[in-house]
Amino acid sequence: MKLYLKYASIILKSQMQYKASFFMTALGQFLVSFTAFLGVRFMFARFNAVSGFTFAEVLLCFSIILASFALAECFVRGFDTFPGIISNGEFDRIMVRPRNEILQVLSSRIEFSRLGRLLQALGMFAYALHESNVEWTFDKILTLILMLTGGFFVFAGLFVVYAGLCFFTLEGLEFMNIFTDGAREFGKFPFSIYGESVLKFLTYVIPLALFQYYPFLYLIGKSDNTLYMFLPLLGMLFVIPCLLFWRFGVRHYKSTGS
Amino acid sequence: MIELKNINKTFKAARRNAGLSEAVKALFKKEYTYIHALNDVSFTINDGEMVGYIGPNGAGKSSTIKIMSGILTPDSGECIINGRTPWKDRIAHVREIGVVFGQRSQLWWDVPVADSFELIKEIYKVDNATFNKNLNELTELLDIGEIMRTPARQLSLGQRMRCEIAASLLHSPRILFLDEPTIGLDAVSKIAIRSFIKTINKERKTTVILTTHDMQDIEALTERILLIGRGKILLDGTLSQLKKKNSTRKTLSVDFLGKISEVSHGMSISKMMDGHAEIVVETDIISVSEALSIISNQVEISDLSVTGTTTEELVVSLYREFEI
């Protein structure tokens, strides 16, 4: 942890060397997700509800997924630039340092500019809380926290898989973005609106629904099943196969010529 | 102690012909070739030794270094370094080694060198006393005190390389791998780095394994050389042994007036210009003085020098001998 902070400080120092770039990127990140918010807003200006979810509910759902994604992105997105780390040989350097590879990859790229997105998510969150009629009892708050941490872990797992694939292809695979950036986009609506089969896929294969759909139902009072509240914990287990896959990848690391 | 036994490593490489249509074809059906980067490589290096690892590009030098430093996992074979297998016990292993890749930087590009060193201290968990002692010693030996506050991106190549080497010695490793440490450097920096490597090897008893294409590096630094070609260790011996084996041949370069019309058995003219000639003498057939008297009988010699084989020529002849 201490090392992570050290890394963070050195990266902050480097990024501050390019101040204008830093603030513009943060602003850009902010605006990008803001347009998504406007999209939802305008749609609800025409319709009152989507598959039985009101505007306030969708907003809450969106802000939760956005916040967990932004958190994961801010701290774990080192993996997103992983194809670059492999092809420029930086991974060789990581391998000769006596620390866990994953920790090093994570801390080598901390994106402070993504704080813009996090800020946005928080803003929307505050707005959604204000609009929604959820009564914030202890278990509701716990559900919310579980949703956020569950989301963080599932997204982190996806980033790890994305990076692990690079060991075999030496290049990033764009299709993985369906589950990361894509999930953020289509995750603004509860997954049930996409139909039964999509929901099943997102429950059993890539457990996005475990921290979004089911606990969300509980959160807004559409379900009384307290089991739903703890489903995000199950979703967190998703990182285990992801890490195993990563290990398997490291064994197959080929390095690039020098 | 470094021990490699029967190490094999194969890479799979996609192959296709040039051109767009070929590229599209390759999308659907790929042809692969298997490259045997390392083929049954075995050697032993003792503590405190300094070894030059040479061979042409693509011979397998870097692959060997990467296996020894725990980056790559070989297909088969054994490698025990200080009692550990690098790829199985990576973290404990790399704590005791330092690696310099001449072509890649380990310093953080945008921050002063001193900050990079601080972070390295943290990564290797070096305690304050050792760190300060090492830092002072290295700063002095490598003369980098003045550039410690400069961001790495603003350093010249020579300055940066000195910082790179310092960075990989901060945790007092027992083994130092240098992969082309003098590549692209000017003469002054090269000499500085060579003398530094020598000092470190002598005073700290650090084992040094050095790959290079610069034969002066080899000549200045290493007693023992390992020659690798096409993934195989072809030769393992000392530089002086090798030289002795090849030193039966001397080159006379002569400036003269007149014309050399004949040379005897054991002499051959390698270069002939107007008034200047280079003559190779096989000393096991004819002695240098005999060869000289044959020449001076024909012409008037105005200037003369005798040279043995240089390391450069030695290596070229080795490469030729092994057809690599």
Coordinates of C-alpha atoms in Angstrom, one line a residue, chain A residues 2-3 6-7 10-11 13-15 17-18 87-101 104 108 250-258, chain B residues 9 11-12 62 66 69-73 87-88 90-91 94-95 99-101 103-106 108 110-111 115-116 118-120 122-125 153 179:
Chain A
K2 CA 2.8 2.3 0.9
L3 CA 4.4 1.5 -2.4
K6 CA 4.7 6.2 -3.7
Y7 CA 3.9 5.3 -7.2
I10 CA 5.5 9.9 -8.7
I11 CA 2.8 9.7 -11.3
K13 CA 4.4 14.5 -10.2
S14 CA 4.8 13.4 -13.9
Q15 CA 1.3 14.3 -14.8
Q17 CA 4.5 18.4 -15.7
Y18 CA 1.8 18.7 -18.3
S87 CA 5.0 -4.1 -26.6
N88 CA 7.4 -1.4 -25.4
G89 CA 9.1 -3.9 -23.1
E90 CA 8.1 -2.3 -19.9
F91 CA 6.8 -5.6 -18.7
D92 CA 10.4 -7.0 -18.7
R93 CA 11.3 -4.4 -16.2
I94 CA 8.3 -5.2 -14.1
M95 CA 9.3 -8.8 -14.1
V96 CA 12.8 -8.1 -12.7
R97 CA 11.4 -6.2 -9.7
P98 CA 10.7 -8.0 -6.5
R99 CA 7.1 -7.1 -6.2
N100 CA 3.8 -8.6 -7.4
E101 CA 3.4 -8.0 -11.1
Q104 CA 3.2 -3.0 -10.4
S108 CA 2.4 2.2 -13.1
V250 CA 2.5 -14.6 -17.4
R251 CA 3.8 -18.2 -18.0
H252 CA 3.3 -17.6 -21.7
Y253 CA 4.9 -14.2 -21.8
K254 CA 7.1 -14.1 -24.8
S255 CA 8.7 -10.6 -24.4
T256 CA 9.6 -8.7 -27.5
G257 CA 13.0 -8.6 -29.1
S258 CA 15.5 -5.9 -28.2
Chain B
K9 CA 13.2 -22.2 -25.7
F11 CA 9.2 -19.2 -30.2
K12 CA 6.3 -19.4 -32.6
S62 CA 18.8 -11.7 -24.8
K66 CA 15.7 -13.0 -19.9
S69 CA 16.4 -12.9 -14.8
G70 CA 13.1 -14.6 -14.5
I71 CA 11.3 -12.8 -17.3
L72 CA 10.8 -15.8 -19.6
T73 CA 10.0 -19.4 -18.8
W87 CA 10.7 -18.3 -13.0
K88 CA 9.4 -20.3 -10.1
R90 CA 10.7 -14.8 -9.1
I91 CA 10.4 -12.3 -6.3
V94 CA 15.1 -10.8 -8.5
R95 CA 15.9 -9.2 -5.2
V99 CA 19.5 -5.9 -14.7
V100 CA 20.4 -3.1 -17.2
F101 CA 18.8 -3.2 -20.6
Q103 CA 17.9 -0.1 -25.0
R104 CA 15.2 0.4 -22.4
S105 CA 15.0 2.8 -19.5
Q106 CA 14.0 2.0 -16.0
W108 CA 10.6 7.4 -14.7
D110 CA 9.3 12.9 -16.3
V111 CA 10.7 13.1 -12.8
D115 CA 12.8 10.6 -7.3
S116 CA 13.2 7.5 -9.4
E118 CA 13.6 6.9 -4.1
L119 CA 10.9 4.8 -5.7
I120 CA 13.4 2.0 -6.4
E122 CA 10.8 1.5 -1.9
I123 CA 10.3 -1.2 -4.4
Y124 CA 13.3 -3.2 -3.2
K125 CA 12.7 -2.3 0.4
R153 CA 14.0 12.9 -20.4
D179 CA 22.5 -6.2 -21.9

